[in-house]
Short mmCIF file of C-alpha atoms and ligand atoms in Angstrom, two decimals:
data_model
loop_
_atom_site.label_atom_id
_atom_site.label_comp_id
_atom_site.label_asym_id
_atom_site.label_seq_id
_atom_site.Cartn_x
_atom_site.Cartn_y
_atom_site.Cartn_z
CA MET A 1 0.00 -0.02 -0.02
CA SER A 2 1.94 3.23 -0.56
CA LYS A 3 2.15 6.33 1.99
CA THR A 4 -0.87 8.30 0.80
CA SER A 5 -3.42 4.94 0.81
CA ILE A 6 -2.06 4.45 4.34
CA ILE A 7 -2.76 8.10 5.80
CA GLU A 8 -5.58 8.39 4.15
CA LYS A 9 -6.81 4.70 5.18
CA ILE A 10 -6.07 6.22 8.55
CA ILE A 11 -8.05 9.81 8.13
CA ASN A 12 -10.66 7.97 7.35
CA SER A 13 -10.79 5.23 9.52
CA PRO A 14 -13.79 4.73 12.37
CA VAL A 15 -12.17 7.17 15.57
CA ALA A 16 -11.57 9.93 12.92
CA GLY A 17 -13.54 12.92 13.47
CA LYS A 18 -13.80 16.29 11.47
CA ALA A 19 -11.35 17.42 8.85
CA GLY A 20 -8.90 14.22 9.92
CA VAL A 21 -9.69 15.49 14.11
CA PRO A 22 -9.71 12.00 15.85
CA GLN A 23 -12.51 12.14 18.19
CA GLY A 24 -12.17 8.54 19.61
CA TYR A 25 -15.17 8.63 22.65
CA PRO A 26 -15.63 11.91 24.07
CA LEU A 27 -13.78 12.19 27.60
CA ARG A 28 -14.81 13.60 30.29
CA ARG A 29 -12.73 16.31 31.59
CA TRP A 30 -13.35 17.94 35.42
CA LYS A 31 -14.66 21.43 35.16
CA ALA A 32 -14.92 23.17 39.22
CA GLY A 33 -18.30 23.01 40.20
CA GLU A 34 -19.37 20.02 38.85
CA PRO A 35 -19.25 16.29 40.64
CA ALA A 36 -16.13 14.26 40.75
CA LEU A 37 -17.71 10.97 38.77
CA ASP A 38 -21.26 10.87 36.59
CA GLY A 39 -23.18 8.10 38.92
CA GLY A 40 -21.78 5.87 41.88
CA VAL A 41 -18.81 3.79 43.04
CA MET A 42 -19.43 0.17 43.86
CA LEU A 43 -17.58 -0.87 46.39
CA GLY A 44 -15.83 -4.80 46.89
CA GLY A 45 -13.14 -6.44 48.17
CA GLU A 46 -13.01 -6.99 52.26
CA GLY A 47 -9.76 -5.74 52.87
CA ARG A 48 -9.30 -2.59 55.30
CA ILE A 49 -8.54 0.08 52.57
CA ALA A 50 -12.35 -0.86 51.25
CA ASP A 51 -13.40 -0.36 54.63
CA PHE A 52 -11.43 3.28 54.97
CA LEU A 53 -12.48 4.51 52.11
CA GLY A 54 -15.91 2.94 52.12
CA ARG A 55 -16.24 6.37 55.13
CA ALA A 56 -13.67 8.63 53.79
CA LEU A 57 -15.72 8.49 50.24
CA ALA A 58 -19.20 8.70 51.19
CA GLY A 59 -19.63 12.24 51.61
CA ASP A 60 -19.26 13.19 48.29
CA TYR A 61 -19.60 9.95 46.46
CA ASP A 62 -22.62 7.49 46.58
CA ILE A 63 -21.42 4.50 47.34
CA LEU A 64 -22.39 1.03 46.00
CA ALA A 65 -25.23 2.74 43.93
CA PRO A 66 -26.84 -0.60 42.64
CA GLY A 67 -27.30 -0.24 38.63
CA ASP A 68 -25.34 2.88 38.30
CA ARG A 69 -21.69 1.79 37.46
CA ALA A 70 -19.64 5.05 36.78
CA ALA A 71 -17.01 3.01 38.95
CA LEU A 72 -15.47 0.37 40.40
CA LEU A 73 -13.58 0.32 43.22
CA PHE A 74 -12.14 -3.01 44.38
CA ASP A 75 -9.86 -3.91 47.97
CA ALA A 76 -7.82 -6.24 46.61
CA THR A 77 -5.29 -6.11 49.08
CA SER A 78 -7.43 -9.12 51.06
CA LEU A 79 -6.41 -11.39 48.87
CA THR A 80 -2.87 -13.43 49.82
CA THR A 81 -2.67 -16.73 47.52
CA PRO A 82 -3.01 -16.58 44.05
CA ASP A 83 -5.72 -19.23 44.11
CA ARG A 84 -8.06 -15.96 45.97
CA LEU A 85 -7.57 -13.42 42.07
CA ARG A 86 -10.67 -15.71 40.90
CA GLU A 87 -12.31 -12.89 43.26
CA LEU A 88 -11.16 -10.38 41.09
CA TYR A 89 -12.86 -11.73 37.95
CA ASP A 90 -16.52 -12.02 40.63
CA PHE A 91 -16.86 -8.56 41.38
CA PHE A 92 -15.81 -7.49 37.73
CA HIS A 93 -16.92 -9.66 35.70
CA PRO A 94 -20.80 -9.10 36.44
CA HIS A 95 -20.48 -5.24 35.28
CA MET A 96 -18.35 -5.36 32.27
CA ARG A 97 -21.24 -4.53 30.18
CA SER A 98 -22.97 -2.34 32.24
CA LEU A 99 -20.73 0.65 32.69
CA ARG A 100 -21.34 4.05 32.84
CA PRO A 101 -19.50 5.74 29.64
CA ASN A 102 -16.32 7.83 30.56
CA ALA A 103 -16.20 4.87 33.82
CA ARG A 104 -13.44 4.29 36.51
CA ILE A 105 -12.16 0.89 37.73
CA VAL A 106 -9.53 1.06 40.47
CA VAL A 107 -7.58 -1.82 42.03
CA VAL A 108 -6.08 -1.15 45.25
CA GLY A 109 -3.32 -3.82 46.34
CA THR A 110 -0.57 -3.95 48.62
CA THR A 111 2.93 -3.20 47.62
CA PRO A 112 4.48 -6.05 46.33
CA GLU A 113 8.20 -5.22 47.87
CA SER A 114 7.08 -4.51 50.61
CA LEU A 115 5.16 -8.43 51.42
CA HIS A 116 7.50 -11.54 53.09
CA ASP A 117 5.24 -14.10 52.15
CA THR A 118 6.07 -15.27 49.01
CA GLN A 119 1.95 -15.55 48.01
CA ALA A 120 1.02 -13.37 49.09
CA ARG A 121 3.82 -10.85 46.85
CA ILE A 122 3.14 -13.20 43.53
CA THR A 123 -0.11 -12.18 44.51
CA ALA A 124 -0.16 -8.59 45.32
CA ARG A 125 1.99 -8.54 41.01
CA ALA A 126 -0.67 -10.96 39.98
CA LEU A 127 -2.65 -7.47 39.90
CA GLU A 128 -0.69 -5.15 37.49
CA GLY A 129 -1.51 -7.87 34.84
CA PHE A 130 -5.25 -8.04 35.66
CA VAL A 131 -5.17 -4.04 35.57
CA ARG A 132 -3.73 -2.73 32.81
CA SER A 133 -5.15 -5.92 29.90
CA LEU A 134 -8.57 -4.75 31.46
CA ALA A 135 -8.13 -1.08 30.90
CA LYS A 136 -7.56 -2.41 26.83
CA GLU A 137 -10.65 -3.59 27.10
CA LEU A 138 -12.29 -0.68 28.57
CA ARG A 139 -14.08 1.40 26.16
CA LYS A 140 -15.97 4.28 25.94
CA GLY A 141 -13.50 7.32 27.73
CA ALA A 142 -13.37 4.13 30.41
CA THR A 143 -9.94 4.40 32.32
CA ALA A 144 -8.91 1.36 34.82
CA ASN A 145 -5.36 2.21 37.43
CA LEU A 146 -3.87 0.22 40.15
CA VAL A 147 -2.75 1.50 43.30
CA TRP A 148 0.14 0.04 45.02
CA VAL A 149 -0.73 0.39 48.98
CA ASP A 150 2.68 -0.43 51.42
CA PRO A 151 0.89 -2.64 54.53
CA ASP A 152 1.15 0.97 56.57
CA ALA A 153 0.02 3.98 54.67
CA VAL A 154 -3.31 2.71 54.77
CA GLY A 155 -4.37 6.10 55.86
CA GLU A 156 -2.83 7.99 53.23
CA VAL A 157 -4.69 6.34 50.06
CA GLU A 158 -7.34 8.44 49.38
CA ALA A 159 -6.35 11.16 47.53
CA THR A 160 -4.81 9.24 44.61
CA VAL A 161 -8.21 7.07 44.29
CA ARG A 162 -10.15 10.10 44.71
CA PHE A 163 -7.88 11.01 41.11
CA PHE A 164 -8.18 8.07 39.86
CA LEU A 165 -12.17 7.52 40.27
CA SER A 166 -12.09 10.93 38.84
CA ALA A 167 -12.72 12.77 35.49
CA LYS A 168 -8.99 14.54 36.42
CA SER A 169 -7.57 11.51 35.18
CA ALA A 170 -9.43 11.34 32.10
CA PHE A 171 -6.55 10.40 29.94
CA VAL A 172 -4.61 8.37 32.58
CA ASP A 173 -5.47 4.38 31.78
CA GLY A 174 -3.79 1.18 33.17
CA GLN A 175 -1.30 2.92 35.05
CA VAL A 176 0.57 1.88 38.61
CA VAL A 177 0.63 4.56 41.61
CA ARG A 178 2.47 3.51 44.30
CA VAL A 179 2.29 5.25 47.87
CA SER A 180 4.37 4.51 50.48
CA ALA A 181 4.43 5.16 54.52
CA ARG A 182 5.39 8.14 55.18
CA PRO A 183 8.46 8.95 57.41
CA THR A 184 6.79 11.93 59.40
CA ASP A 185 3.49 11.32 60.50
CA GLY A 186 0.99 14.89 60.10
CA ALA A 187 -2.74 15.23 58.52
CA THR A 188 -2.13 15.90 55.33
CA SER A 189 -5.73 15.52 53.57
CA PRO A 190 -6.63 19.34 52.92
CA THR A 191 -10.18 20.53 54.27
CA ASP A 192 -11.56 21.23 51.25
CA TRP A 193 -11.22 18.33 47.84
CA ALA A 194 -12.50 21.42 45.10
CA ARG A 195 -8.91 23.32 45.95
CA PRO A 196 -6.33 21.22 47.34
CA ALA A 197 -3.36 23.10 46.34
CA ALA A 198 -4.52 26.00 48.52
CA GLY A 199 -1.72 27.87 50.28
CA ARG A 200 1.01 26.63 48.40
CA LEU A 201 3.42 28.04 46.70
CA ALA A 202 4.33 27.30 43.07
CA VAL A 203 7.08 27.60 40.09
CA VAL A 204 6.63 26.47 36.73
CA THR A 205 9.16 26.60 34.57
CA GLY A 206 8.09 26.68 30.71
CA ALA A 207 5.15 28.38 31.43
CA ALA A 208 4.68 30.21 28.91
CA ARG A 209 2.41 28.74 26.76
CA GLY A 210 1.01 24.83 25.67
CA ILE A 211 1.85 21.97 28.75
CA GLY A 212 3.05 24.88 31.53
CA ALA A 213 0.67 27.62 30.81
CA THR A 214 -2.20 25.20 31.74
CA ILE A 215 -0.11 23.47 34.66
CA ALA A 216 -0.45 27.06 35.94
CA GLU A 217 -3.89 27.77 35.59
CA VAL A 218 -4.95 24.26 36.94
CA LEU A 219 -2.74 25.06 40.45
CA ALA A 220 -3.90 27.74 40.54
CA ARG A 221 -7.30 26.46 40.47
CA ASP A 222 -6.30 24.23 43.24
CA GLY A 223 -5.62 27.33 45.47
CA ALA A 224 -1.65 27.84 44.36
CA GLN A 225 0.42 31.08 44.08
CA VAL A 226 2.35 30.46 40.46
CA ILE A 227 5.51 31.37 40.04
CA CYS A 228 5.51 31.68 35.98
CA VAL A 229 9.13 31.52 35.05
CA ASP A 230 10.08 31.39 30.92
CA VAL A 231 13.03 32.96 28.80
CA PRO A 232 13.40 36.48 28.15
CA ALA A 233 11.78 36.39 25.05
CA ALA A 234 8.99 34.57 25.81
CA SER A 235 8.24 37.63 28.34
CA GLU A 236 4.74 38.36 26.53
CA HIS A 237 3.25 35.57 26.71
CA LEU A 238 4.47 34.83 30.35
CA SER A 239 3.30 38.07 31.67
CA ALA A 240 0.30 36.50 30.18
CA THR A 241 -0.74 33.70 31.54
CA ALA A 242 0.65 35.03 34.84
CA ASN A 243 -2.09 37.19 34.92
CA ARG A 244 -4.51 34.97 33.95
CA VAL A 245 -3.82 32.75 37.19
CA GLY A 246 -2.72 35.93 39.57
CA GLY A 247 0.82 35.09 39.96
CA THR A 248 3.79 36.47 39.41
CA ALA A 249 5.86 36.52 35.77
CA LEU A 250 9.73 35.49 36.09
CA ALA A 251 11.66 35.69 33.23
CA LEU A 252 15.01 32.65 33.55
CA ASP A 253 16.64 31.00 31.55
CA VAL A 254 16.32 27.52 33.16
CA THR A 255 20.11 26.78 32.05
CA ASP A 256 21.09 29.83 33.76
CA PRO A 257 24.09 28.30 36.71
CA ALA A 258 22.42 30.79 39.34
CA ALA A 259 18.74 30.18 38.05
CA ALA A 260 17.95 28.15 41.64
CA GLN A 261 19.11 31.33 43.33
CA THR A 262 17.02 33.45 41.45
CA LEU A 263 13.89 31.60 42.46
CA ALA A 264 14.34 31.59 46.20
CA ARG A 265 15.76 35.07 45.71
CA HIS A 266 12.49 36.06 44.02
CA ALA A 267 10.18 33.47 46.46
CA ARG A 268 11.27 35.28 49.54
CA GLU A 269 11.20 39.15 48.22
CA ARG A 270 7.36 38.07 46.79
CA TYR A 271 5.97 36.04 48.84
CA SER A 272 8.11 35.99 51.60
CA ARG A 273 8.75 32.28 51.92
CA ASN A 274 10.16 29.01 50.51
CA LEU A 275 8.79 27.12 48.15
CA ASP A 276 6.34 24.20 47.69
CA VAL A 277 6.26 23.61 44.67
CA ILE A 278 8.54 23.16 41.79
CA VAL A 279 7.31 21.28 37.82
CA HIS A 280 9.93 20.90 35.43
CA ASN A 281 8.34 21.73 32.34
CA ALA A 282 10.67 23.83 30.10
CA GLY A 283 11.51 21.08 27.60
CA ILE A 284 12.71 21.50 23.93
CA THR A 285 13.50 19.15 21.19
CA ARG A 286 15.94 19.41 18.34
CA ASP A 287 15.43 16.13 16.73
CA LYS A 288 17.33 14.44 14.03
CA LEU A 289 18.84 11.39 13.72
CA LEU A 290 22.62 10.86 16.18
CA ALA A 291 24.67 10.48 12.56
CA ASN A 292 23.09 13.68 11.20
CA MET A 293 23.04 15.65 14.65
CA LYS A 294 25.11 18.56 15.59
CA GLU A 295 26.91 18.79 18.55
CA GLU A 296 24.83 21.53 19.85
CA GLN A 297 21.54 20.19 18.70
CA TRP A 298 23.17 17.67 21.51
CA GLU A 299 23.50 20.10 24.25
CA GLN A 300 21.43 22.27 24.01
CA VAL A 301 18.26 19.59 24.94
CA LEU A 302 20.41 17.94 26.99
CA ALA A 303 21.60 21.57 29.19
CA VAL A 304 17.34 22.39 28.78
CA ASN A 305 15.38 18.76 29.35
CA LEU A 306 18.06 17.10 31.65
CA LEU A 307 20.63 19.16 33.67
CA ALA A 308 18.67 22.34 34.49
CA PRO A 309 16.57 20.22 36.76
CA VAL A 310 19.41 18.61 37.95
CA ARG A 311 21.07 21.19 39.23
CA ILE A 312 17.67 23.57 40.10
CA THR A 313 16.37 20.71 42.17
CA GLU A 314 20.27 19.40 43.91
CA SER A 315 20.79 23.10 44.70
CA LEU A 316 17.05 24.55 45.71
CA ILE A 317 17.90 21.61 48.30
CA ASP A 318 21.09 22.68 49.80
CA ALA A 319 20.28 25.94 50.10
CA GLY A 320 17.59 25.39 52.12
CA ALA A 321 14.99 26.50 49.63
CA LEU A 322 11.68 24.00 49.63
CA ALA A 323 9.59 24.13 52.62
CA GLU A 324 9.12 21.19 54.09
CA GLY A 325 6.44 19.17 52.62
CA ALA A 326 7.69 20.22 49.02
CA ALA A 327 6.61 18.54 45.46
CA VAL A 328 9.51 18.38 43.29
CA ILE A 329 7.68 16.90 39.63
CA GLY A 330 9.53 16.61 36.29
CA VAL A 331 8.00 16.18 33.25
CA SER A 332 9.26 13.56 31.07
CA SER A 333 8.32 12.03 28.55
CA MET A 334 6.70 8.53 26.68
CA ALA A 335 9.81 8.78 24.63
CA GLY A 336 12.13 8.21 27.73
CA ILE A 337 10.63 4.97 28.25
CA SER A 338 10.13 3.54 24.89
CA GLY A 339 12.72 5.42 22.85
CA ASN A 340 12.32 7.25 19.65
CA ARG A 341 13.70 7.42 16.75
CA GLY A 342 15.47 10.73 15.72
CA GLN A 343 15.27 11.69 19.69
CA THR A 344 18.56 10.46 21.06
CA ASN A 345 19.02 13.21 23.04
CA TYR A 346 16.06 14.14 23.75
CA ALA A 347 14.78 10.28 25.08
CA THR A 348 17.81 10.03 27.14
CA THR A 349 17.42 13.72 28.95
CA LYS A 350 13.28 11.87 29.98
CA ALA A 351 15.05 8.81 30.47
CA GLY A 352 17.51 10.79 32.88
CA ILE A 353 14.48 13.12 34.80
CA ILE A 354 12.76 9.15 35.75
CA GLY A 355 15.91 8.93 36.66
CA LEU A 356 16.11 12.37 38.97
CA VAL A 357 13.19 10.98 40.41
CA ASP A 358 15.07 7.56 41.41
CA ALA A 359 17.40 9.22 42.98
CA LEU A 360 16.08 11.51 45.25
CA CYS A 361 13.22 9.99 46.31
CA ALA A 362 15.32 8.71 49.27
CA PRO A 363 16.93 11.91 50.63
CA LEU A 364 13.69 14.21 49.90
CA ALA A 365 11.62 11.83 51.70
CA ASP A 366 14.34 12.69 54.62
CA LEU A 367 12.49 16.38 54.19
CA ASP A 368 9.20 15.20 54.28
CA SER A 369 9.27 15.72 50.38
CA THR A 370 8.15 14.25 47.24
CA ILE A 371 9.26 13.83 43.88
CA ASN A 372 7.33 12.24 41.17
CA ALA A 373 6.98 12.15 37.52
CA VAL A 374 4.74 12.58 34.61
CA ALA A 375 4.72 10.68 31.74
CA PRO A 376 2.96 12.65 28.48
CA GLY A 377 2.47 10.57 25.28
CA PHE A 378 1.02 12.03 22.40
CA ILE A 379 -0.55 15.74 23.65
CA GLU A 380 -2.39 17.87 21.32
CA THR A 381 -0.07 20.70 21.07
CA ALA A 382 1.56 22.90 18.88
CA MET A 383 4.68 20.73 18.74
CA THR A 384 2.12 17.78 17.64
CA ASP A 385 0.40 19.65 15.36
CA ALA A 386 3.70 20.35 13.65
CA MET A 387 4.36 16.53 13.87
CA PRO A 388 4.30 15.54 9.62
CA THR A 389 0.88 13.31 9.17
CA LEU A 390 1.48 9.84 9.54
CA PRO A 391 3.35 9.97 12.24
CA ARG A 392 1.16 12.07 13.90
CA GLU A 393 -2.30 10.68 13.06
CA VAL A 394 -0.77 7.29 13.89
CA GLY A 395 0.34 8.87 17.10
CA ARG A 396 -2.67 10.19 18.35
CA ARG A 397 -4.85 6.36 18.21
CA VAL A 398 -2.44 3.95 19.10
CA ASN A 399 -3.79 4.11 22.51
CA SER A 400 -6.51 2.51 24.48
CA LEU A 401 -8.46 5.49 24.21
CA GLN A 402 -7.82 5.86 20.48
CA GLN A 403 -6.65 9.57 20.69
CA GLY A 404 -4.73 12.17 21.72
CA GLY A 405 -4.50 14.01 25.40
CA LEU A 406 -5.07 17.55 26.17
CA PRO A 407 -3.33 19.88 27.97
CA VAL A 408 -5.08 19.60 30.91
CA ASP A 409 -4.67 15.48 31.25
CA VAL A 410 -1.13 16.85 31.84
CA ALA A 411 -1.91 19.38 34.46
CA GLU A 412 -3.76 17.56 36.49
CA THR A 413 -1.72 14.44 37.36
CA VAL A 414 1.01 17.14 37.83
CA ALA A 415 -1.43 19.06 40.21
CA PHE A 416 -2.67 15.09 42.11
CA PHE A 417 1.12 14.84 42.85
CA ALA A 418 1.25 19.14 43.97
CA SER A 419 -1.40 18.52 46.40
CA ARG A 420 -0.42 17.98 50.26
CA SER A 421 -2.85 15.30 50.35
CA ALA A 422 0.03 13.06 48.16
CA ALA A 423 2.31 13.48 50.31
CA ALA A 424 3.02 9.67 50.62
CA VAL A 425 2.74 9.66 46.60
CA THR A 426 6.78 9.39 45.57
CA GLY A 427 9.16 8.40 43.31
CA ASN A 428 6.06 7.94 40.37
CA THR A 429 6.72 8.33 37.02
CA VAL A 430 3.28 8.16 35.49
CA ARG A 431 2.54 8.14 31.97
CA VAL A 432 -0.39 10.76 30.97
CA CYS A 433 -0.78 8.83 27.17
CA GLY A 434 -4.22 6.79 27.44
CA GLN A 435 -1.83 3.56 27.35
CA ASN A 436 -0.01 4.06 24.50
CA ILE A 437 0.68 1.05 23.21
CA LEU A 438 4.49 1.74 22.87
CA GLY A 439 6.89 1.21 25.67
CA ALA A 440 4.02 0.02 27.64
P1 LIG B 501 6.42 24.23 24.17
O1 LIG B 501 7.31 24.04 23.37
O2 LIG B 501 4.96 24.70 23.60
O3 LIG B 501 6.83 24.39 25.69
C1 LIG B 501 7.55 25.06 26.23
C2 LIG B 501 8.27 26.06 27.59
O4 LIG B 501 9.41 26.08 27.75
C3 LIG B 501 8.27 27.10 26.03
O5 LIG B 501 7.20 28.13 26.47
C4 LIG B 501 9.73 27.47 25.93
O6 LIG B 501 10.04 28.74 25.91
C5 LIG B 501 10.31 26.67 27.58
N1 LIG B 501 11.54 27.35 27.83
C6 LIG B 501 11.80 26.20 26.34
N2 LIG B 501 13.25 26.79 27.13
C7 LIG B 501 13.43 27.05 28.32
C8 LIG B 501 14.51 27.55 29.43
N3 LIG B 501 15.78 27.49 28.62
N4 LIG B 501 14.17 28.14 29.88
C9 LIG B 501 12.99 28.19 30.67
N5 LIG B 501 11.54 28.26 29.72
C10 LIG B 501 12.59 27.77 28.98
O7 LIG B 501 6.06 22.08 24.76
P2 LIG B 501 5.49 21.40 25.38
O8 LIG B 501 4.56 20.67 24.09
O9 LIG B 501 4.16 22.30 26.11
O10 LIG B 501 5.80 20.86 26.03
C11 LIG B 501 6.09 20.92 27.45
C12 LIG B 501 6.51 19.89 28.40
O11 LIG B 501 6.54 18.88 28.35
C13 LIG B 501 7.64 19.79 28.06
O12 LIG B 501 9.38 19.50 29.10
C14 LIG B 501 7.92 18.37 26.74
O13 LIG B 501 9.16 17.72 26.29
C15 LIG B 501 6.84 17.79 27.70
N6 LIG B 501 6.06 16.86 26.88
C16 LIG B 501 5.39 17.04 25.49
C17 LIG B 501 4.63 16.08 24.79
C18 LIG B 501 3.30 16.90 23.97
O14 LIG B 501 2.63 15.42 23.08
N7 LIG B 501 3.06 17.73 23.16
C19 LIG B 501 4.39 14.86 25.18
C20 LIG B 501 5.89 14.26 25.65
C21 LIG B 501 6.41 15.38 27.17
#
């Protein structure tokens, strides 16, 4: 088949909307003031988590609404032998044909590495295969995700379950989030789940446009004060973002060796405090096959996407410029997980961001702080608009939701990590990719 006819076939495929823009099934995204879910949560399983969540969610969710299955939430922590995995079948099978569009499936299990009993560990690990496969079977915008909880972190699971149950996780599918026991005690649940970042001071780099501008908007919606950072050349757009979110604009190249000091000074002078949240969103691409790549194309991408986030994070920690309970968030990419032809430089940096999360997880936990990353898949932005037609149309479709995500999908996941209620969520890289088949 010729290249043109493949493109035509894809563009005219059933998931394509007007003018070749694929629409998949319309995903429901959260709007302030709307309920988190259209319908009730059916709760299954017998562990301590089911008990805890039943009580914790009851105020906001219709638990056990018969015949109104917007969400199925299963506590698998009491499944301690492989033969009991049958309970997954028993709970889910009867409901598979009666789920509402945009339904949510959430399974909660015990983190396998925390289990010393062989049978229990095997059983906990098996949940991942179940959830990832179920996510691939769901239709009409429904998603399935898994939460692994440390045995002594039962009380910390609520924020993650709320995120996966809600429309905020519309493009997060087939993912696993680990909830750890926190080194220190303390109330982490915000009183107002509609403004979970209230009182937090956040920095977003690359905030002049694209995903970064949307992250700034969502953090402000959630109650944070936002310092918007971008290169001096983007000042006009940067000021527009800052004005929109009621924050401040700071023209700063993140590769400036003194960037961390400038950020800390801005926080002190303008807000009289340390930073609660830093989102390393600024990023560039200089795609070329390695054989054709110029030295500066390698250097520039490494400098902006990896060396700057590493230096800024380490300098802020060393200078004591992060507040207690801070959240550091990296923006990785699916390319950093699966690799991508023509992106050796970019994928190196995006895999490096996952390394940053792994490496700084323990030292930040000692400061009662977290570090996580989002790894976007195909997101509808100026960057992906500019792609050649064939890879663009394929890129949009090769995921379980059969469409591209929106910047707000990345922003909602960042905002989940940024909230103090996610203080037990650290060391995770969550893909915002609709369960893209690449690198899965
Ligand atoms: P974008 O190009 O629209 O925005 C990036 C912003 O970063 C720009 O405003 C730019 O001026 C700023 N920036 C670049 N270099 C900077 C520097 N040295 N200092 C300060 N700011 C700088 O890109 P986007 O699509 O919004 O992507 C945002 C992030 O998401 C990037 O890290 C990108 O790698 C990642 N990502 C995007 C996609 C996607 O589909 N768009 C997929 C995976 C990952």
